[in-house]
mmCIF file of C-alpha atoms and ligand atoms in Angstrom:
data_model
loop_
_atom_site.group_PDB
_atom_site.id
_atom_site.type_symbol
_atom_site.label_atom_id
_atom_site.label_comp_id
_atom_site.label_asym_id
_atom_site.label_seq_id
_atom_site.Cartn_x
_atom_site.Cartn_y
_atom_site.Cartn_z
ATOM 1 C CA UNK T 1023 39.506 -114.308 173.562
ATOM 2 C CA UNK T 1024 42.637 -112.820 174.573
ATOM 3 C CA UNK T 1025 43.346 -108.890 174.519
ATOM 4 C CA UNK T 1026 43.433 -107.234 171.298
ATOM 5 C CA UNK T 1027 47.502 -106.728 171.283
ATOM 6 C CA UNK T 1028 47.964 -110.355 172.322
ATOM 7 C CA UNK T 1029 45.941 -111.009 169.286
ATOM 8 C CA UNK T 1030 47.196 -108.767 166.758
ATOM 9 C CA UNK T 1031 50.951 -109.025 167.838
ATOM 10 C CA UNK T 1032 50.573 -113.345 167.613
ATOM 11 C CA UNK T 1033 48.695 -113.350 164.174
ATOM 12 C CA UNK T 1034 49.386 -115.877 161.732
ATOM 13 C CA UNK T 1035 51.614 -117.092 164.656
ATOM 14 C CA UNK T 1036 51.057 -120.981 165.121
ATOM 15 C CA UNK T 1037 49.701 -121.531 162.179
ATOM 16 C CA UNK T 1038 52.342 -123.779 160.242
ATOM 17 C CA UNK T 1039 52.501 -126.656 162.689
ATOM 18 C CA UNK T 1040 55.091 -128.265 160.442
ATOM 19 C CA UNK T 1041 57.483 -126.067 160.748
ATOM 20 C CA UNK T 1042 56.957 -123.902 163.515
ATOM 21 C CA UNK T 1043 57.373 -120.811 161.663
ATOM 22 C CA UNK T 1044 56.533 -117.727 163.777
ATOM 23 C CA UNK T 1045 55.813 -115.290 160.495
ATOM 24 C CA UNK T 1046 53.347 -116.528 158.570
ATOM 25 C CA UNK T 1047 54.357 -118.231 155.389
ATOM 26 C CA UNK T 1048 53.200 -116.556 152.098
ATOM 27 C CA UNK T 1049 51.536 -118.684 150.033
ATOM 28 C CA UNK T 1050 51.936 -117.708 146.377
ATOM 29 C CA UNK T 1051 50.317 -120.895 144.749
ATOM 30 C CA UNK T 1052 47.271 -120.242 142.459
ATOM 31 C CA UNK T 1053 45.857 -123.575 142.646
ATOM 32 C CA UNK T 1054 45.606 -126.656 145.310
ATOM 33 C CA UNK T 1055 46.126 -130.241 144.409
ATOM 34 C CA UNK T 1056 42.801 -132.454 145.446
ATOM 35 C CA UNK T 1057 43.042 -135.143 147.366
ATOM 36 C CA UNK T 1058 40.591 -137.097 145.376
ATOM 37 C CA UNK T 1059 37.861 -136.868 143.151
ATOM 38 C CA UNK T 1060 35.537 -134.553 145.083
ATOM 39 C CA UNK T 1061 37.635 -133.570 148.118
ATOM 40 C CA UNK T 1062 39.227 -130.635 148.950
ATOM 41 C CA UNK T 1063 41.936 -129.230 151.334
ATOM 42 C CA UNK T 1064 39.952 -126.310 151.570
ATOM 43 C CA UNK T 1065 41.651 -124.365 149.870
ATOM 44 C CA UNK T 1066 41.153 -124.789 145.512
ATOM 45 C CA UNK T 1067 42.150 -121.749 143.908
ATOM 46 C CA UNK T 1068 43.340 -118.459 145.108
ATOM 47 C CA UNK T 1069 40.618 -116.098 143.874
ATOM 48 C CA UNK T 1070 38.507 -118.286 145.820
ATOM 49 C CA UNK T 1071 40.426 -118.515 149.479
ATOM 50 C CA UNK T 1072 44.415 -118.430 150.037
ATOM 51 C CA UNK T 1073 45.771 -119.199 153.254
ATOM 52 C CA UNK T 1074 47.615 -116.333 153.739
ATOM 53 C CA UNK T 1075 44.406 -113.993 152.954
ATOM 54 C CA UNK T 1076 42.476 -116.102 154.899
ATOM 55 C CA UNK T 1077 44.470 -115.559 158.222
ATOM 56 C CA UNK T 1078 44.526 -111.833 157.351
ATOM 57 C CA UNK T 1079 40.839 -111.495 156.906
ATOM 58 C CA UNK T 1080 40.453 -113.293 160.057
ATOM 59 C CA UNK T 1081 42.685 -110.784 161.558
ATOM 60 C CA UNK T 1082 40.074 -108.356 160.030
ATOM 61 C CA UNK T 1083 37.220 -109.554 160.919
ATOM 62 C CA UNK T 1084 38.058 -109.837 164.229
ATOM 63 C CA UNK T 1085 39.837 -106.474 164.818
ATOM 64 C CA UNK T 1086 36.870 -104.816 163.564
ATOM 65 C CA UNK T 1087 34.099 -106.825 165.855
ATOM 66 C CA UNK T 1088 32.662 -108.597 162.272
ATOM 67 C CA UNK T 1089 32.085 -112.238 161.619
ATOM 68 C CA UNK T 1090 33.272 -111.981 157.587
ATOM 69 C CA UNK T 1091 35.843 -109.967 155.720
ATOM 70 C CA UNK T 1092 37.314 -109.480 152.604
ATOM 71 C CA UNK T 1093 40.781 -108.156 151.424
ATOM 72 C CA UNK T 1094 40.933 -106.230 148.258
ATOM 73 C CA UNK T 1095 43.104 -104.486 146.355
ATOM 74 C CA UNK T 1096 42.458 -101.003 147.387
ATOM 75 C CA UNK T 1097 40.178 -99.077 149.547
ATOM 76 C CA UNK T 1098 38.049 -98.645 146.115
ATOM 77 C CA UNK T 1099 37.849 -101.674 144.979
ATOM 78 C CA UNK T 1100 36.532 -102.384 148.695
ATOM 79 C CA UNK T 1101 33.597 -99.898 148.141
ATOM 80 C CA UNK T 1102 33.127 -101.066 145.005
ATOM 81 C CA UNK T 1103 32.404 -104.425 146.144
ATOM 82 C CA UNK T 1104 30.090 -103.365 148.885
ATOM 83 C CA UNK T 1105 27.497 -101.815 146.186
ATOM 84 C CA UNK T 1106 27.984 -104.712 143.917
ATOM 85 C CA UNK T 1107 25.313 -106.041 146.644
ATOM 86 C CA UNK T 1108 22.720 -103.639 145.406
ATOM 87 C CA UNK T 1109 20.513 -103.660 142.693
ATOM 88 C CA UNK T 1110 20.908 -101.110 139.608
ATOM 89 C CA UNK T 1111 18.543 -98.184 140.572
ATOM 90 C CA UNK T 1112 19.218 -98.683 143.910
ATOM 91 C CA UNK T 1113 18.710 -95.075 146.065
ATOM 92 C CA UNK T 1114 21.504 -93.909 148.612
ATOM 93 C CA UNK T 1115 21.853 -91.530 150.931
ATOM 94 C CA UNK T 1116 25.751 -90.447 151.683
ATOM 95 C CA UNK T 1117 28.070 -88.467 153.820
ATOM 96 C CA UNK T 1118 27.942 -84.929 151.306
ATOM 97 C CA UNK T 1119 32.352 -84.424 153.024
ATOM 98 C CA UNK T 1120 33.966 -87.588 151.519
ATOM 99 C CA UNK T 1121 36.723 -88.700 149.781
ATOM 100 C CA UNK T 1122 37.015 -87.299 146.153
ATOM 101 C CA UNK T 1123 37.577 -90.944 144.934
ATOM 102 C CA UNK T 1124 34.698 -92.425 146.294
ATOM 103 C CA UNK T 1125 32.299 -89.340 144.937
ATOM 104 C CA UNK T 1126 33.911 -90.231 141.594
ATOM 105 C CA UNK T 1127 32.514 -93.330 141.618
ATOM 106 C CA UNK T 1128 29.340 -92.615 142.991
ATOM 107 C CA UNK T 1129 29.461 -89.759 139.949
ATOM 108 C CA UNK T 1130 30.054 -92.669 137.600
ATOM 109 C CA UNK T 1131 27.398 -95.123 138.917
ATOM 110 C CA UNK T 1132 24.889 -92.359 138.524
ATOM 111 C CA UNK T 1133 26.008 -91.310 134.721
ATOM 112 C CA UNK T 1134 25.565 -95.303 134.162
ATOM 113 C CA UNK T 1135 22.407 -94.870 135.295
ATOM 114 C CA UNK T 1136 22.820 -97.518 137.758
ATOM 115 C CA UNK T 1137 22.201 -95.599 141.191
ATOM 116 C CA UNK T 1138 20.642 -92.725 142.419
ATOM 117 C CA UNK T 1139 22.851 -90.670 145.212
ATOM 118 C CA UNK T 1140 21.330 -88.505 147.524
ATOM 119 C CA UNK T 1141 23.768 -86.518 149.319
ATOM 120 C CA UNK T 1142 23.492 -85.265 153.336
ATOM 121 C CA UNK T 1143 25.382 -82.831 155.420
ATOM 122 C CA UNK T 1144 24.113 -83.094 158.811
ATOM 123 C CA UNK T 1145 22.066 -85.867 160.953
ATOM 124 C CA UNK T 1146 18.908 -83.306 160.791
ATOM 125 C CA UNK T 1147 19.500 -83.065 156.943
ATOM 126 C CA UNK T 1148 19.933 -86.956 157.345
ATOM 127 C CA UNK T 1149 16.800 -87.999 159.237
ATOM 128 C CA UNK T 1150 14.685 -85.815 156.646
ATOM 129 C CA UNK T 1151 16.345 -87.426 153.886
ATOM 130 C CA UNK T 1152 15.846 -91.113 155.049
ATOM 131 C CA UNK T 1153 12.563 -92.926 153.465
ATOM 132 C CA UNK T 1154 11.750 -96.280 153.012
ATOM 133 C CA UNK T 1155 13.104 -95.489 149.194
ATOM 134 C CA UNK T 1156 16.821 -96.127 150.336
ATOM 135 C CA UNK T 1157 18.275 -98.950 150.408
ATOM 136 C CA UNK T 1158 22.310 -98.094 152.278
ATOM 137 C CA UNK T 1159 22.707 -95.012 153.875
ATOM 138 C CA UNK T 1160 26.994 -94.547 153.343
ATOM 139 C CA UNK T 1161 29.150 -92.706 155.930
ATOM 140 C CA UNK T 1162 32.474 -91.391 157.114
ATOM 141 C CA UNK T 1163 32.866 -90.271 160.441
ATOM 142 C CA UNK T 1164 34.627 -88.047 160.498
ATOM 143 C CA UNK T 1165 34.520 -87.208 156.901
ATOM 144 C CA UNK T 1166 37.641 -86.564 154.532
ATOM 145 C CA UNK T 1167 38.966 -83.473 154.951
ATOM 146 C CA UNK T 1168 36.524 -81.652 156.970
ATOM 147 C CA UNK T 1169 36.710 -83.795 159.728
ATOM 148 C CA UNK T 1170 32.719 -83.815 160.539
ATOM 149 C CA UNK T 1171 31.198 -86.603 162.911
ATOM 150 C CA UNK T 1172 28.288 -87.814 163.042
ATOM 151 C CA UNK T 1173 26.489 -90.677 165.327
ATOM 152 C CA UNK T 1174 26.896 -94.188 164.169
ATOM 153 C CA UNK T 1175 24.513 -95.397 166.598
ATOM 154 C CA UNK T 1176 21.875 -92.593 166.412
ATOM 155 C CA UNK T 1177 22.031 -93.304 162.131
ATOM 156 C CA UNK T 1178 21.916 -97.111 162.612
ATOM 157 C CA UNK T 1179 18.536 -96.788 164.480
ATOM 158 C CA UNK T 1180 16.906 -94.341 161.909
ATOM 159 C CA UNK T 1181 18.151 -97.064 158.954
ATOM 160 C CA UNK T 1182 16.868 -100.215 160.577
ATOM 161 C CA UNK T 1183 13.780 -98.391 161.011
ATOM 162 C CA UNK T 1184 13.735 -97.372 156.847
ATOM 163 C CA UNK T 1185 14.896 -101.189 156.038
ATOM 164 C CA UNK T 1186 18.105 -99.280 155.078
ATOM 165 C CA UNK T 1187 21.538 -101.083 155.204
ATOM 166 C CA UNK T 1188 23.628 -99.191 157.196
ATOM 167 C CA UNK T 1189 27.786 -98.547 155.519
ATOM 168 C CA UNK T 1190 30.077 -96.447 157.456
ATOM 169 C CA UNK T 1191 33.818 -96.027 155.771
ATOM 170 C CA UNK T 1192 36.062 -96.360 158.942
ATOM 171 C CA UNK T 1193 39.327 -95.659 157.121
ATOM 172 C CA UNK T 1194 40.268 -92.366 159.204
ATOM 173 C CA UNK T 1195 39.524 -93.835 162.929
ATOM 174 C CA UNK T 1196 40.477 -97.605 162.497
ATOM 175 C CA UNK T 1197 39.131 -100.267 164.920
ATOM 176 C CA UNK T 1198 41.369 -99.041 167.443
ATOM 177 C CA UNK T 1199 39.103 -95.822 168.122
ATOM 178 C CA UNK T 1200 35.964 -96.787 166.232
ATOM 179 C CA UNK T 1201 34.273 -99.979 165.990
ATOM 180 C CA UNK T 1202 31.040 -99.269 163.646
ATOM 181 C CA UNK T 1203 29.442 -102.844 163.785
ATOM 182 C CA UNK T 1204 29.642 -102.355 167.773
ATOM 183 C CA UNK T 1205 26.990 -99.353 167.094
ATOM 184 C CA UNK T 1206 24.636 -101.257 164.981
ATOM 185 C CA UNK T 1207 26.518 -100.367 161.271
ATOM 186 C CA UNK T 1208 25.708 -103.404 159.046
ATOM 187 C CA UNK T 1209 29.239 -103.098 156.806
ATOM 188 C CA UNK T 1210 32.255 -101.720 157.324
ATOM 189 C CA UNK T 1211 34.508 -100.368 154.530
ATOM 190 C CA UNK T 1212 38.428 -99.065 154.561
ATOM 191 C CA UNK T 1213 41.088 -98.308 152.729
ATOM 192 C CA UNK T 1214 43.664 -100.518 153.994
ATOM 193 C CA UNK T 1215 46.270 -98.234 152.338
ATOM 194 C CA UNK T 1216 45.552 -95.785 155.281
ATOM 195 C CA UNK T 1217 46.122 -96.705 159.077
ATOM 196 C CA UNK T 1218 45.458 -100.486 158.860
ATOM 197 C CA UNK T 1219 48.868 -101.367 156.810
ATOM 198 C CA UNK T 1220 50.814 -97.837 157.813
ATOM 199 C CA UNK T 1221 53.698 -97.783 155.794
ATOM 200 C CA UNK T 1222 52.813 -96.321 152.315
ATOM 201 C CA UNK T 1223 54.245 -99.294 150.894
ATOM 202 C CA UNK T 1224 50.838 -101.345 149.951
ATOM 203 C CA UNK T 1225 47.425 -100.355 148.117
ATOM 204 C CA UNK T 1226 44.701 -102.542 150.020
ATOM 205 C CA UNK T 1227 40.869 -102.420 150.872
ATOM 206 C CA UNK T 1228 38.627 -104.113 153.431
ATOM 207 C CA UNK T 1229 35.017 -104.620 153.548
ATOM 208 C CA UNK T 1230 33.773 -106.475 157.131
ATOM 209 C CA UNK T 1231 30.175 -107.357 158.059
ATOM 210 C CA UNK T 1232 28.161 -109.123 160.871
ATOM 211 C CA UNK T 1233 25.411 -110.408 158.818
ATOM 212 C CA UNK T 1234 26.230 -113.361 157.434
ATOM 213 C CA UNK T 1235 24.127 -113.255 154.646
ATOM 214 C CA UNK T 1236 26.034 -109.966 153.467
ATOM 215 C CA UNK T 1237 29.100 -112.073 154.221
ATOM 216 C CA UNK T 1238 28.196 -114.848 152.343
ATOM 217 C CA UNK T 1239 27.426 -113.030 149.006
ATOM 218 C CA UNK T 1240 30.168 -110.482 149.441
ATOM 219 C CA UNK T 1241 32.441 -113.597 149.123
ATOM 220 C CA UNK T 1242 30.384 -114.728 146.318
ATOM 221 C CA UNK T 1243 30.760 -111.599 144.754
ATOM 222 C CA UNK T 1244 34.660 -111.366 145.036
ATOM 223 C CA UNK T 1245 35.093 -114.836 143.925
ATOM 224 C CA UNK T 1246 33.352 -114.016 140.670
ATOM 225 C CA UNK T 1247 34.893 -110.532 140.322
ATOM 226 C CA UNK T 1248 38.690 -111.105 141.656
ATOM 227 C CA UNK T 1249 39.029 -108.002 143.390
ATOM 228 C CA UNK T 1250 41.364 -109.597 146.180
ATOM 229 C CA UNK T 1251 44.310 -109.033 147.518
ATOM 230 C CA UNK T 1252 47.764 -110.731 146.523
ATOM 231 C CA UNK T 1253 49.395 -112.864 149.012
ATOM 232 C CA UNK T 1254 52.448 -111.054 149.298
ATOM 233 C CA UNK T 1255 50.473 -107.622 150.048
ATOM 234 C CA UNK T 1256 48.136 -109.566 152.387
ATOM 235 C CA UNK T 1257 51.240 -110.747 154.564
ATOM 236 C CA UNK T 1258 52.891 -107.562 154.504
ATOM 237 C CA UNK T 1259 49.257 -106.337 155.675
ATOM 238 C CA UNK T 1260 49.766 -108.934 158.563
ATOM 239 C CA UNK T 1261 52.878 -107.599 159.676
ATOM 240 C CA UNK T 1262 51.516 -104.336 160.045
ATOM 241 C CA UNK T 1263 48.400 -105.080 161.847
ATOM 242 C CA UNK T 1264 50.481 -106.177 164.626
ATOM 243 C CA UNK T 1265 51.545 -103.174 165.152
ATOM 244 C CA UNK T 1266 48.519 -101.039 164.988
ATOM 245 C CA UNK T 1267 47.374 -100.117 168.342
ATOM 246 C CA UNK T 1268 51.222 -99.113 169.072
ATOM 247 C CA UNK T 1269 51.023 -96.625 165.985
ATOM 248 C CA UNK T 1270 47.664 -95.328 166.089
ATOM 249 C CA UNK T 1271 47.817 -94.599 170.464
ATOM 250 C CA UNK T 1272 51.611 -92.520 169.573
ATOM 251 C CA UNK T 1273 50.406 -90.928 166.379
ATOM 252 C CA UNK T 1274 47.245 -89.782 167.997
ATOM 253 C CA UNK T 1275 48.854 -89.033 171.382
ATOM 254 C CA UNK T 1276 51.067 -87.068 168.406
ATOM 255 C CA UNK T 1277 48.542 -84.785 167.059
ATOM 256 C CA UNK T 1278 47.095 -83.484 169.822
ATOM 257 C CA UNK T 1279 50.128 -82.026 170.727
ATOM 258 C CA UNK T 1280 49.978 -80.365 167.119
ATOM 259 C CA UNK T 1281 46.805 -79.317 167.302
ATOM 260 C CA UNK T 1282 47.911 -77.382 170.641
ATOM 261 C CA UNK T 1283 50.853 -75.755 168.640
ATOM 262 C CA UNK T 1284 48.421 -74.917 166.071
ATOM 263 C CA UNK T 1285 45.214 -73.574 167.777
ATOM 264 C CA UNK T 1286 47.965 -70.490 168.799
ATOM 265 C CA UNK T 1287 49.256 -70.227 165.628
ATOM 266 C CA UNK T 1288 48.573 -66.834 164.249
ATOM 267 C CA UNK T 1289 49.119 -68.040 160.546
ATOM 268 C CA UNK T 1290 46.261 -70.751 161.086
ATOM 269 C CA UNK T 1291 42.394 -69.209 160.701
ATOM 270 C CA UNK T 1292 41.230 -72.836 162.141
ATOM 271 C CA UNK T 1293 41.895 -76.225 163.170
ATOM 272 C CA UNK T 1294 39.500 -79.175 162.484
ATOM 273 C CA UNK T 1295 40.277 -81.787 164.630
ATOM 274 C CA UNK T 1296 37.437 -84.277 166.124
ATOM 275 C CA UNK T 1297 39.341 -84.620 169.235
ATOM 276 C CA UNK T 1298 40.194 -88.488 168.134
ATOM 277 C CA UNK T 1299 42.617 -89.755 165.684
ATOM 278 C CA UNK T 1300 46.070 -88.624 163.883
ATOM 279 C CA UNK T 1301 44.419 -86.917 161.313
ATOM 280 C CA UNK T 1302 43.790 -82.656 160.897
ATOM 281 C CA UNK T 1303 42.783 -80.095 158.893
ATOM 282 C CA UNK T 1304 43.668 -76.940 158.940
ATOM 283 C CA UNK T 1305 42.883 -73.904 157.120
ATOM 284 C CA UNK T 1306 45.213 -70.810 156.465
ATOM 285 C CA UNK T 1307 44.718 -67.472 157.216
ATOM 286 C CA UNK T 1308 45.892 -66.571 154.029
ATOM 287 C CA UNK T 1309 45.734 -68.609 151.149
ATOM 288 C CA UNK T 1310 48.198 -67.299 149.062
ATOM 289 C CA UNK T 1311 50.608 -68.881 151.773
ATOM 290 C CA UNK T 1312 49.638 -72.052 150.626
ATOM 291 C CA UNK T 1313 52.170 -73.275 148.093
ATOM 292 C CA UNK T 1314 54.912 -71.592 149.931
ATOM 293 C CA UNK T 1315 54.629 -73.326 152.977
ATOM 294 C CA UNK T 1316 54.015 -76.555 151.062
ATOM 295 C CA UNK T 1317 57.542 -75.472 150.039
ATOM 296 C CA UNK T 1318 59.363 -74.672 152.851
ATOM 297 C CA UNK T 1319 58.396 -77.845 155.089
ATOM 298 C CA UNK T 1320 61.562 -79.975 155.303
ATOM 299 C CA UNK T 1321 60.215 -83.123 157.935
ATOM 300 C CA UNK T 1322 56.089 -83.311 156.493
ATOM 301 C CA UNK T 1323 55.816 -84.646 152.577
ATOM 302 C CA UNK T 1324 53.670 -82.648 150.503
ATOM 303 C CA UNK T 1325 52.137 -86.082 149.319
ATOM 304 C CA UNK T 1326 48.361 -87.497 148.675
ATOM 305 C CA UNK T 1327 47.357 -90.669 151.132
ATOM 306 C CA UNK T 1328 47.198 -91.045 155.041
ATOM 307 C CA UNK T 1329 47.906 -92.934 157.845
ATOM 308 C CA UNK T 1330 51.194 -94.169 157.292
ATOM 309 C CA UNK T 1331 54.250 -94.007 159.448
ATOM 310 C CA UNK T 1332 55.505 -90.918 157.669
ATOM 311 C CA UNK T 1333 54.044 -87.375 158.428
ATOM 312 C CA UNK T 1334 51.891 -86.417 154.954
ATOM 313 C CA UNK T 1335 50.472 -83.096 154.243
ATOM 314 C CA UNK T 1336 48.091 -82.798 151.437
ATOM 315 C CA UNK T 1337 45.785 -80.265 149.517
ATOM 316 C CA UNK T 1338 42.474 -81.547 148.861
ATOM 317 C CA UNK T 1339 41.861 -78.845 146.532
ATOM 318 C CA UNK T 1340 44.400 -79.812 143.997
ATOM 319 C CA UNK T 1341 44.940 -83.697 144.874
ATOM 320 C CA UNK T 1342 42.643 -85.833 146.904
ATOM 321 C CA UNK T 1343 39.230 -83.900 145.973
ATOM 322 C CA UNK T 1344 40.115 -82.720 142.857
ATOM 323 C CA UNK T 1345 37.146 -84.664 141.143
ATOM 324 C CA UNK T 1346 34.865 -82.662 143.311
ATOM 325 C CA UNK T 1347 33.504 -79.680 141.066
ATOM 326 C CA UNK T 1348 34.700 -76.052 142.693
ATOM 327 C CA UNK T 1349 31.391 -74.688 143.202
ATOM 328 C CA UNK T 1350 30.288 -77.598 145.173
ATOM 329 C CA UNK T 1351 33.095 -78.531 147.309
ATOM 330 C CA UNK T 1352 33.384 -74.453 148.223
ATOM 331 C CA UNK T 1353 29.341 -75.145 148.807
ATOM 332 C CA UNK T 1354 29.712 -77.205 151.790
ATOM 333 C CA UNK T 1355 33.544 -75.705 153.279
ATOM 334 C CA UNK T 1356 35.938 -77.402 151.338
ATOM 335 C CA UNK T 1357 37.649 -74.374 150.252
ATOM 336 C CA UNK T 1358 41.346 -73.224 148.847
ATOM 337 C CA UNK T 1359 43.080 -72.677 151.913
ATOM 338 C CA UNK T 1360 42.133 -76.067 153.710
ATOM 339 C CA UNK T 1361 45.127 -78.582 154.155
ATOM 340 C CA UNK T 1362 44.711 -81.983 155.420
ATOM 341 C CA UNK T 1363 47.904 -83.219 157.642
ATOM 342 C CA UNK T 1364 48.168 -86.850 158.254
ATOM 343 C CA UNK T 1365 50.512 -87.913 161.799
ATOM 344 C CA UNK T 1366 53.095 -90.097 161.718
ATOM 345 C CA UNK T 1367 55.620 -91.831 164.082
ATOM 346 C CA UNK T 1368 57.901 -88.900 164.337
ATOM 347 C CA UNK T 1369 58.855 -86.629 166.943
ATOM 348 C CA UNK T 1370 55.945 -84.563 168.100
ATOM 349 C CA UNK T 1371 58.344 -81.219 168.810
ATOM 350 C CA UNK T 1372 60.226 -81.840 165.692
ATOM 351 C CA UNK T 1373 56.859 -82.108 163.794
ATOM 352 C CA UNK T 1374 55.989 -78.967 165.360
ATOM 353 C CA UNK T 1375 59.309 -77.317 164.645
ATOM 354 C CA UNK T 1376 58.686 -78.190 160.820
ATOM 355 C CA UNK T 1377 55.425 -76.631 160.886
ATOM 356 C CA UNK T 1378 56.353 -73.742 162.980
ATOM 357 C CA UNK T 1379 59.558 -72.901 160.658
ATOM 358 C CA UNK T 1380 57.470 -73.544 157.293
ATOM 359 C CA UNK T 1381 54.054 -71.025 158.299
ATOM 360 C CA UNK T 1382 57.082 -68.323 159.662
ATOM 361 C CA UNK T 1383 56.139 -64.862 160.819
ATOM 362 C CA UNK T 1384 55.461 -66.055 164.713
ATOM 363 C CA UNK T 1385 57.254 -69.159 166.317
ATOM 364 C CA UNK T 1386 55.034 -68.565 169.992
HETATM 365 N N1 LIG P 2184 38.150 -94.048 151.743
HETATM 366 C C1 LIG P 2184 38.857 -93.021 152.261
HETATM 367 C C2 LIG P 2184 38.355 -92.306 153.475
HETATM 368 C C3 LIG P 2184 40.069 -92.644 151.669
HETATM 369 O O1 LIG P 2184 40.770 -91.619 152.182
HETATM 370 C C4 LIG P 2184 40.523 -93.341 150.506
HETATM 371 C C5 LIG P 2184 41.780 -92.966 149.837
HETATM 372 O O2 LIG P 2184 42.355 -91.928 150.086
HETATM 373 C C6 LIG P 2184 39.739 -94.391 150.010
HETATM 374 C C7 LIG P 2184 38.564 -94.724 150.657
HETATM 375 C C8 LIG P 2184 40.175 -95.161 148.789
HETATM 376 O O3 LIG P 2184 41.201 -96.057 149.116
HETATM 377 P P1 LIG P 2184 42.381 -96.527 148.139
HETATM 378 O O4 LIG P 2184 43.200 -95.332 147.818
HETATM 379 O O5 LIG P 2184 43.096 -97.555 148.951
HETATM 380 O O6 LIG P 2184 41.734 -97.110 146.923
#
């Protein structure tokens, strides 16, 4: 295959011989016209397969190392799909940092009494967990907002032993930094929303998988379901992807030179970055300082979400992880004066300037 940005940049190029059209053309029909009585063009009805999803999950599949993907309608519906492969009273073991949404859900699943979620902090805490009794082990790497890591490949080896399916969320890394299937992961999950389409202009989810028996029902599953993603979104999704190692090398290149400024700052107690990524936490060495440097930041949006071109700051307490009772989230260090920054394509200096003006006090 060719390299990665030949591939991305030339997706959905080539593809409509007829015309020649370099973008991709969206294809908004519902239904296909038969040939003849039992023949198909492929292509039937669009809950089933569109064109223009297909070439996106493709894209996907590819970019993330997999040989099946899905596009969804957002990151949730994405998870949501993946433990529609599971039977009810199903056991899991999960990332205890994650993103408020998807403990929600896990929340819900459990009230249904449909699933049984056992929550872990650290690989030790991990390995003792994992028995033969669970059947996915669910990660982020790093987690949402604490920014924790853990080993794919060291987790994948204790699940295969178990018989455990192994799902890591890759939402905050991308396939540009992170390629779980490449370290034995069995599914892959993300919120497309995020890095993948980067402009805070489309909700979207992606499940991708290796095994194509996974693959195969996952399909099923969405076919029967209709979680998938509308052909407009999916192309806009294509445009982005072509620019995705471009974004994520600058914004990352970005935040390290934040994280610099920060690490000095005498306004910030800590900085949580995993030394990867465009994404950082920080907490405050005062947390009554919170809302009014939420205020006075002119450049970052005080704004859930991540990922996108645009510079977003957010506070998990009040907004992302919200769902996450106070007791527990303070627990395990999610606590009031943490604030999650997300990178985007601006100036690094004028980024810092913004953050430098709106903490005050000390501008060395
Ligand atoms: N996973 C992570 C790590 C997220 O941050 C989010 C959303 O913030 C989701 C999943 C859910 O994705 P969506 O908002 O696209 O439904």
């Amino acid at each position: 295959m060719t390299h990665l940005h030949t591939y991305l940049a030339q997706l959905g190029n080539r593809w409509d011989k007829e015309t020649g059209a370099i973008s991709l053309p969206i294809h908004l029909s519902t239904t296909y016209a038969h040939p003849g009585l039992g023949a198909s063009t492929g292509f039937d009805y669009t809950r089933t397969k569109n064109p223009t999803r297909s070439v996106l999950e493709e894209g996907l599949a590819t970019l993330e190392g997999g040989t099946h993907a899905i596009a969804t309608s957002s990151g949730m519906s994405a998870i949501q799909l993946v433990f529609q492969l599971f039977d009810s009273g199903s056991h899991f073991l999960v990332s205890r940092d994650l993103y408020g949404g998807s403990f929600r859900y896990f929340q819900e699943l459990e009230r249904q009494q449909l699933a049984h979620f056992h929550y872990f902090e650290t690989e030790e805490d991990l390995q003792e967990k994992l028995s033969a009794q669970i059947t996915a082990v669910y990660i982020e790497t790093p987690t949402n907002p604490l920014m924790q890591e853990v080993s794919i490949e060291k987790i994948a080896t204790w699940a295969k032993e178990v018989g455990a399916v192994m799902v890591v969320d890759n939402t905050l890394l991308t396939p540009i930094i992170q390629r779980p299937l490449e370290l034995g992961a069995d599914i892959v999950v993300h919120s497309g929303t995020k890095y993948l389409a980067g402009h805070n202009d489309i909700l979207a989810g992606v499940v991708v998988t290796n095994n194509p028996e996974f693959g195969e029902r996952l399909a099923w599953i969405a076919n029967t379901t209709g979680p998938t993603l509308s052909p407009f979104d999916c192309w806009l999704f294509i445009r982005s992807l072509k620019t995705l190692p471009l974004r994520i090398k600058r914004q990352e290149e970005t935040t390290k030179e934040i994280v610099a400024a920060l690490e000095k700052h005498p306004q910030v107690k800590e900085v949580l970055y995993p030394g990867k990524g465009a994404m950082l936490s920080i907490r405050l060495a005062d947390e009554q300082k919170v809302g009014p440097f939420l205020e006075a930041l002119t450049l970052f949006t005080y704004a859930e979400s991540l990922g996108g071109v645009e510079s977003l700051i957010t506070y998990p307490t009040t907004q992302t992880h919200a769902d996450i009772p106070q007791e527990l989230r303070e627990s395990y260090g999610l606590t009031p004066e943490l604030l999650r920054l997300s990178i985007g394509l601006e100036d690094a200096q004028d980024l810092i300037m913004d953050l430098k003006n709106a903490l005050g006090g000390h501008n060395g």
